[in-house]
Amino acid sequence: MSLTYTAGSLVAARGREWVVLPESAPDMLVLRPLGGSEDDIAAVFPSFEKVRPAEFAPPGPDDLGDQRSAGLLRTALRIGFRSGAGPFRSLASIAVEPRAYQLVPLLMALRQRTVRLLISDDVGIGKTVEAGLIAKELLAQGEAARLAVLCSPALAEQWQSELREKFAIDAELVLASTVSRLERGLELGQSLFDKHPYTIISTDFIKSTRHREDFVRHCPDLVIVDEAHSCVAADDAAQGSASTSNQLRHELLRKISADTGRHLLLLTATPHSGKESAFRNLLGLVRPELATLDLESPAGRAKLAEHFVARKRADVRDYLTKEDGLADDSLAERTAFPSDRWTKDEPYKLAPAYRALLDDAIAYARDRVATAGEQGKREARIAWWSVIALLRSMVSSPAAAAQTLKTRSESAAARTAQEADALGFPVAADSADNDRLEGMDVAPGAAESEEAGARLLELSQRAAELVGPAGDAKLKALTRHLKSLIADGYHPIVFCRYIPTAEYLATQLEGKLGKKTRIAAVTGTLSPQQRLERIEQLAAETAEAAGEAGDPAVRRVLIATDCLSEGVNLQHHFDAVVHYDLAWNPTRHDQREGRVDRYGQKRDQVRVITMFGEDNGIDGKVLEVLFMKHRQIMKDLGISVSVPDETASGVTDAVVEWLLLHGRQGSQESLFELDSHQESFDRIEREWNSAAEREKTSRSKYAQRAIHPEEVAREVAAVRAALGGAEEVRDFALEALGGLDTLVRDPRDGSGDFTAQPGGAPAGLRDALAATLGGRLVEEDREIPFRTTPAVARGEAALVRTDPVIGAIASYVLDSALDTNTPGPRPARRCGVVTTDAVTTRTTLLLVRYRFHLTLPSRNGERQLVAEDARLLAYEGMPSRARWLDDDATAALLSARATANTHEQLVRNQIAKDLNGLPDLAAHLTEYGTRLAAELDSSHRRVRKANEEIVRGLKVVPQEPADVLGVYVYLPQQPAPAASAPTVSGAEA
């Protein structure tokens, strides 16, 4: 008759020990190797295989390690944990250590039965990580089974890599370019959203009627929407292509959110966009009742706070401090955002030939607008957009001007004035809506009719003759600015408006910025994936050229259009921005600068140079009216307030009208003295001030108050106690590899990166590394780079607990510590005796592993889990009269170092006393496990305290007995004895 084993109990089978999992049945045991991972789970049939109860063997007195043993063994054990016993099931299995403030949205989510959140943290704070944390946790808890991320196609690959590298979520891309391939692999009647549980979907692709209905029918139970502000419009929004696009996206989200059981996360850094009604419409997608809340009342704001989080950098730069209401700064966390940007406006003057060309172009534009105005409204609007395209290209570069002057205008095909506006606005203006960035860097056309062709062709030929620094003073000025930035050690990005300009600059700058400067161009001619590959290639080329010594003369310069100005993270490779073409909306500059000025930027100060033509008749006033006001608002509020498109267009339209009337030399100061323009500017000023005031009010009125910092501090402390931190992983890897006879090179250059050659390591470790890194690399004893970033190339290792290489090292350290017959070096041992001045009385440190059987209720039913936890316990004196230390004093023992040698016989006598006394400690270890289970139960309930239904039925039961993995004795240093005797050195004790 076979025995019945409870979940969490130990059994012996197949020559090793296993933990019984809850999925087991009387006739089939589902087992996980003791200390193993989920990948090693096996099924055993007791009727056919021998299975017997097992107990974890205590340490032996003959296998003594040195002072590092306890720390190495504990970290090796904790790295093996993939699901802790605490309320956060996923934190042990992700490759990123979240900042404390990034746990706030997660805590908010866990208090809701159906998660509905609007996450509106400032640019660069880490909304992607916050959303990824929530998604991973809901999937790990079984609260969600499938995931879809809706985003722009330009950001899809970045979302895919973030989810894969940081959260181990392998999502399929659903884009216009991939859907045919995906659909070919479907069975009859199957939806690709059913076949692929995790998808990243182009919002524009899926909003069309054909695909929208299929997605809505098979929509996952968890949806993340990036740049959610582009999915709503203000109630008074102007009609046109933009609002139609917004309406389609809004209709899609309205249908998705209608399912009240679906988890929905909306992400945006600009929830208001200057319009209260747009903000209300966004809230209505989170929950319909939020759209009509009285946000002036405390009750209304409290309700909103359950679903809305919006913080700027100043709110989280220093977090969990006494200023946040905590008793001390022991858990204080400083996030190294760059300080205020260094900004400078740099003017340039046109060369004489270029001035003459621009004057002739303005004269043509004036004649064309006047003639079209007599032909009708449609013709007038076509001419207007053609003229704006001409002027913008002209002040961009001779290459863009030449292209525009010989290309047909986009609006020329319009049948009505409204259609002309719909076609002309996106290409000629700079919308704040990032949804319009894709494909908008093509040089626009200016030709509308055959009659104008000859005149424009002549202007185009003249423009083509002005390429190069002799005829193009703007290019000459850029070269000067870039040389200055490079000399100061910066890696700049140059942003242009048009593809011909970017390609022209890349060609002209080659060889002009120093022999060791690498230049690359990224434009809309490349696919989103190719853009990222081009950037990584540039970074790799400069890293290779710089060599191990890091040649400071090697620099990289990226020339880019606005296809890179939103969403793509560039802070790891670049630290300065040059606005070569002045955008006609300050929000576009914010988007550009936000690519490098964000968390993860190593420079404390990002440099920004804005180039403007002081004599081209346009740039000066756009800079003065739009940009100066924008900067003042940002300085006052600490955040950027988006400039509505109609506001920016009102200013630039007035500037162009004046330019056509008075020419480039006209006194633009009088522009603001005309009644018609003054009234328009006054209205724009009032609207902008109003938007800024609303934003300021909302930031204080709707500040995140649902989760108090003290609650975050409590959970952060618990997570760190259970899993450790990033520094612990790096220190472990360095010590373990050194102890395993690998050749470690740590440059100590501040990066945290180091390399190791595995040639001298034991065969078992080399085999494990070959399985993850490739056999050839290990066989040829090449250097393995260990990097602090989770995004690493093949043949490299990331210094995060979930990296396969770190896992292989930890497994070897743990297995070799438990198996005394392992050949070769064994850096961690289960026993040790150290003489040290860190203690004044005999002290013993225990490394104890606890197992818990968890019953976790969810809306999809109860889940039965077995989780492990490693704890350090310490006592003074002998086991029979142990005086137990608190957690801080216990942890301090890990840093104690031997200060004297220890007599060999004394070592054996002392360790034998503790090992023989382990039965005397059993009652305390059991009581500690019971107390730990109660703390875990309380933690689960605390995190989910707002929803009693979620915690009903929750149980945390400790599995007895606890496993004593290590016993380490610390003896106080005594005066050296006179007689000589055999000793164990401090390094080996």
mmCIF file with all atom_site columns, C-alpha atoms in Angstrom, residues 344-415:
data_model
loop_
_atom_site.group_PDB
_atom_site.id
_atom_site.type_symbol
_atom_site.label_atom_id
_atom_site.label_alt_id
_atom_site.label_comp_id
_atom_site.label_asym_id
_atom_site.label_entity_id
_atom_site.label_seq_id
_atom_site.pdbx_PDB_ins_code
_atom_site.Cartn_x
_atom_site.Cartn_y
_atom_site.Cartn_z
_atom_site.occupancy
_atom_site.B_iso_or_equiv
_atom_site.pdbx_formal_charge
_atom_site.auth_seq_id
_atom_site.auth_comp_id
_atom_site.auth_asym_id
_atom_site.auth_atom_id
_atom_site.pdbx_PDB_model_num
ATOM 1  C CA . LYS A 1 344 ? 20.968  76.769 -25.396 1.00 0.00 ? 344 LYS A CA 1
ATOM 2  C CA . ASP A 1 345 ? 19.439  78.445 -28.430 1.00 0.00 ? 345 ASP A CA 1
ATOM 3  C CA . GLU A 1 346 ? 22.021  78.834 -31.184 1.00 0.00 ? 346 GLU A CA 1
ATOM 4  C CA . PRO A 1 347 ? 21.261  81.247 -34.059 1.00 0.00 ? 347 PRO A CA 1
ATOM 5  C CA . TYR A 1 348 ? 22.678  81.050 -37.537 1.00 0.00 ? 348 TYR A CA 1
ATOM 6  C CA . LYS A 1 349 ? 22.439  83.397 -40.548 1.00 0.00 ? 349 LYS A CA 1
ATOM 7  C CA . LEU A 1 350 ? 21.841  82.332 -44.121 1.00 0.00 ? 350 LEU A CA 1
ATOM 8  C CA . ALA A 1 351 ? 24.614  82.586 -46.678 1.00 0.00 ? 351 ALA A CA 1
ATOM 9  C CA . PRO A 1 352 ? 23.983  85.304 -49.330 1.00 0.00 ? 352 PRO A CA 1
ATOM 10 C CA . ALA A 1 353 ? 23.050  82.871 -52.125 1.00 0.00 ? 353 ALA A CA 1
ATOM 11 C CA . TYR A 1 354 ? 20.694  81.006 -49.768 1.00 0.00 ? 354 TYR A CA 1
ATOM 12 C CA . ARG A 1 355 ? 19.090  84.297 -48.686 1.00 0.00 ? 355 ARG A CA 1
ATOM 13 C CA . ALA A 1 356 ? 18.453  85.188 -52.299 1.00 0.00 ? 356 ALA A CA 1
ATOM 14 C CA . LEU A 1 357 ? 16.914  81.777 -52.954 1.00 0.00 ? 357 LEU A CA 1
ATOM 15 C CA . LEU A 1 358 ? 14.628  82.078 -49.918 1.00 0.00 ? 358 LEU A CA 1
ATOM 16 C CA . ASP A 1 359 ? 13.532  85.581 -50.956 1.00 0.00 ? 359 ASP A CA 1
ATOM 17 C CA . ASP A 1 360 ? 12.605  84.298 -54.414 1.00 0.00 ? 360 ASP A CA 1
ATOM 18 C CA . ALA A 1 361 ? 10.741  81.357 -52.871 1.00 0.00 ? 361 ALA A CA 1
ATOM 19 C CA . ILE A 1 362 ? 8.768   83.730 -50.623 1.00 0.00 ? 362 ILE A CA 1
ATOM 20 C CA . ALA A 1 363 ? 7.946   85.889 -53.627 1.00 0.00 ? 363 ALA A CA 1
ATOM 21 C CA . TYR A 1 364 ? 6.669   82.811 -55.490 1.00 0.00 ? 364 TYR A CA 1
ATOM 22 C CA . ALA A 1 365 ? 4.635   81.769 -52.447 1.00 0.00 ? 365 ALA A CA 1
ATOM 23 C CA . ARG A 1 366 ? 3.098   85.244 -52.141 1.00 0.00 ? 366 ARG A CA 1
ATOM 24 C CA . ASP A 1 367 ? 2.054   85.232 -55.791 1.00 0.00 ? 367 ASP A CA 1
ATOM 25 C CA . ARG A 1 368 ? 0.704   81.695 -55.573 1.00 0.00 ? 368 ARG A CA 1
ATOM 26 C CA . VAL A 1 369 ? -1.438  82.361 -52.473 1.00 0.00 ? 369 VAL A CA 1
ATOM 27 C CA . ALA A 1 370 ? -2.793  85.593 -53.982 1.00 0.00 ? 370 ALA A CA 1
ATOM 28 C CA . THR A 1 371 ? -3.712  83.897 -57.268 1.00 0.00 ? 371 THR A CA 1
ATOM 29 C CA . ALA A 1 372 ? -5.287  80.881 -55.550 1.00 0.00 ? 372 ALA A CA 1
ATOM 30 C CA . GLY A 1 373 ? -7.332  83.151 -53.316 1.00 0.00 ? 373 GLY A CA 1
ATOM 31 C CA . GLU A 1 374 ? -9.122  84.503 -56.362 1.00 0.00 ? 374 GLU A CA 1
ATOM 32 C CA . GLN A 1 375 ? -9.885  80.981 -57.661 1.00 0.00 ? 375 GLN A CA 1
ATOM 33 C CA . GLY A 1 376 ? -11.893 79.711 -54.706 1.00 0.00 ? 376 GLY A CA 1
ATOM 34 C CA . LYS A 1 377 ? -11.598 78.277 -51.201 1.00 0.00 ? 377 LYS A CA 1
ATOM 35 C CA . ARG A 1 378 ? -10.375 74.844 -52.303 1.00 0.00 ? 378 ARG A CA 1
ATOM 36 C CA . GLU A 1 379 ? -7.601  76.320 -54.405 1.00 0.00 ? 379 GLU A CA 1
ATOM 37 C CA . ALA A 1 380 ? -6.658  78.695 -51.592 1.00 0.00 ? 380 ALA A CA 1
ATOM 38 C CA . ARG A 1 381 ? -6.241  75.876 -49.075 1.00 0.00 ? 381 ARG A CA 1
ATOM 39 C CA . ILE A 1 382 ? -4.235  73.758 -51.518 1.00 0.00 ? 382 ILE A CA 1
ATOM 40 C CA . ALA A 1 383 ? -1.944  76.713 -52.167 1.00 0.00 ? 383 ALA A CA 1
ATOM 41 C CA . TRP A 1 384 ? -1.636  77.435 -48.450 1.00 0.00 ? 384 TRP A CA 1
ATOM 42 C CA . TRP A 1 385 ? -0.406  73.946 -47.552 1.00 0.00 ? 385 TRP A CA 1
ATOM 43 C CA . SER A 1 386 ? 1.886   73.841 -50.586 1.00 0.00 ? 386 SER A CA 1
ATOM 44 C CA . VAL A 1 387 ? 3.439   77.141 -49.545 1.00 0.00 ? 387 VAL A CA 1
ATOM 45 C CA . ILE A 1 388 ? 4.005   75.970 -45.961 1.00 0.00 ? 388 ILE A CA 1
ATOM 46 C CA . ALA A 1 389 ? 5.640   72.792 -47.277 1.00 0.00 ? 389 ALA A CA 1
ATOM 47 C CA . LEU A 1 390 ? 7.884   74.882 -49.510 1.00 0.00 ? 390 LEU A CA 1
ATOM 48 C CA . LEU A 1 391 ? 8.959   77.262 -46.732 1.00 0.00 ? 391 LEU A CA 1
ATOM 49 C CA . ARG A 1 392 ? 9.571   74.540 -44.159 1.00 0.00 ? 392 ARG A CA 1
ATOM 50 C CA . SER A 1 393 ? 11.710  72.524 -46.557 1.00 0.00 ? 393 SER A CA 1
ATOM 51 C CA . MET A 1 394 ? 13.572  75.626 -47.614 1.00 0.00 ? 394 MET A CA 1
ATOM 52 C CA . VAL A 1 395 ? 14.705  76.433 -44.067 1.00 0.00 ? 395 VAL A CA 1
ATOM 53 C CA . SER A 1 396 ? 15.496  72.775 -43.352 1.00 0.00 ? 396 SER A CA 1
ATOM 54 C CA . SER A 1 397 ? 18.217  72.079 -45.928 1.00 0.00 ? 397 SER A CA 1
ATOM 55 C CA . PRO A 1 398 ? 19.026  72.523 -49.609 1.00 0.00 ? 398 PRO A CA 1
ATOM 56 C CA . ALA A 1 399 ? 18.439  68.788 -50.072 1.00 0.00 ? 399 ALA A CA 1
ATOM 57 C CA . ALA A 1 400 ? 14.922  68.959 -48.620 1.00 0.00 ? 400 ALA A CA 1
ATOM 58 C CA . ALA A 1 401 ? 14.194  72.148 -50.579 1.00 0.00 ? 401 ALA A CA 1
ATOM 59 C CA . ALA A 1 402 ? 15.297  70.591 -53.875 1.00 0.00 ? 402 ALA A CA 1
ATOM 60 C CA . GLN A 1 403 ? 13.128  67.538 -53.248 1.00 0.00 ? 403 GLN A CA 1
ATOM 61 C CA . THR A 1 404 ? 10.028  69.517 -52.247 1.00 0.00 ? 404 THR A CA 1
ATOM 62 C CA . LEU A 1 405 ? 10.251  71.944 -55.154 1.00 0.00 ? 405 LEU A CA 1
ATOM 63 C CA . LYS A 1 406 ? 10.060  69.147 -57.729 1.00 0.00 ? 406 LYS A CA 1
ATOM 64 C CA . THR A 1 407 ? 7.450   66.988 -55.965 1.00 0.00 ? 407 THR A CA 1
ATOM 65 C CA . ARG A 1 408 ? 3.682   67.269 -56.360 1.00 0.00 ? 408 ARG A CA 1
ATOM 66 C CA . SER A 1 409 ? 1.830   68.631 -53.322 1.00 0.00 ? 409 SER A CA 1
ATOM 67 C CA . GLU A 1 410 ? -0.084  66.097 -51.225 1.00 0.00 ? 410 GLU A CA 1
ATOM 68 C CA . SER A 1 411 ? -3.070  68.432 -51.019 1.00 0.00 ? 411 SER A CA 1
ATOM 69 C CA . ALA A 1 412 ? -3.246  69.016 -54.793 1.00 0.00 ? 412 ALA A CA 1
ATOM 70 C CA . ALA A 1 413 ? -5.524  65.992 -55.193 1.00 0.00 ? 413 ALA A CA 1
ATOM 71 C CA . ALA A 1 414 ? -8.106  67.383 -52.738 1.00 0.00 ? 414 ALA A CA 1
ATOM 72 C CA . ARG A 1 415 ? -11.663 67.865 -54.019 1.00 0.00 ? 415 ARG A CA 1
#
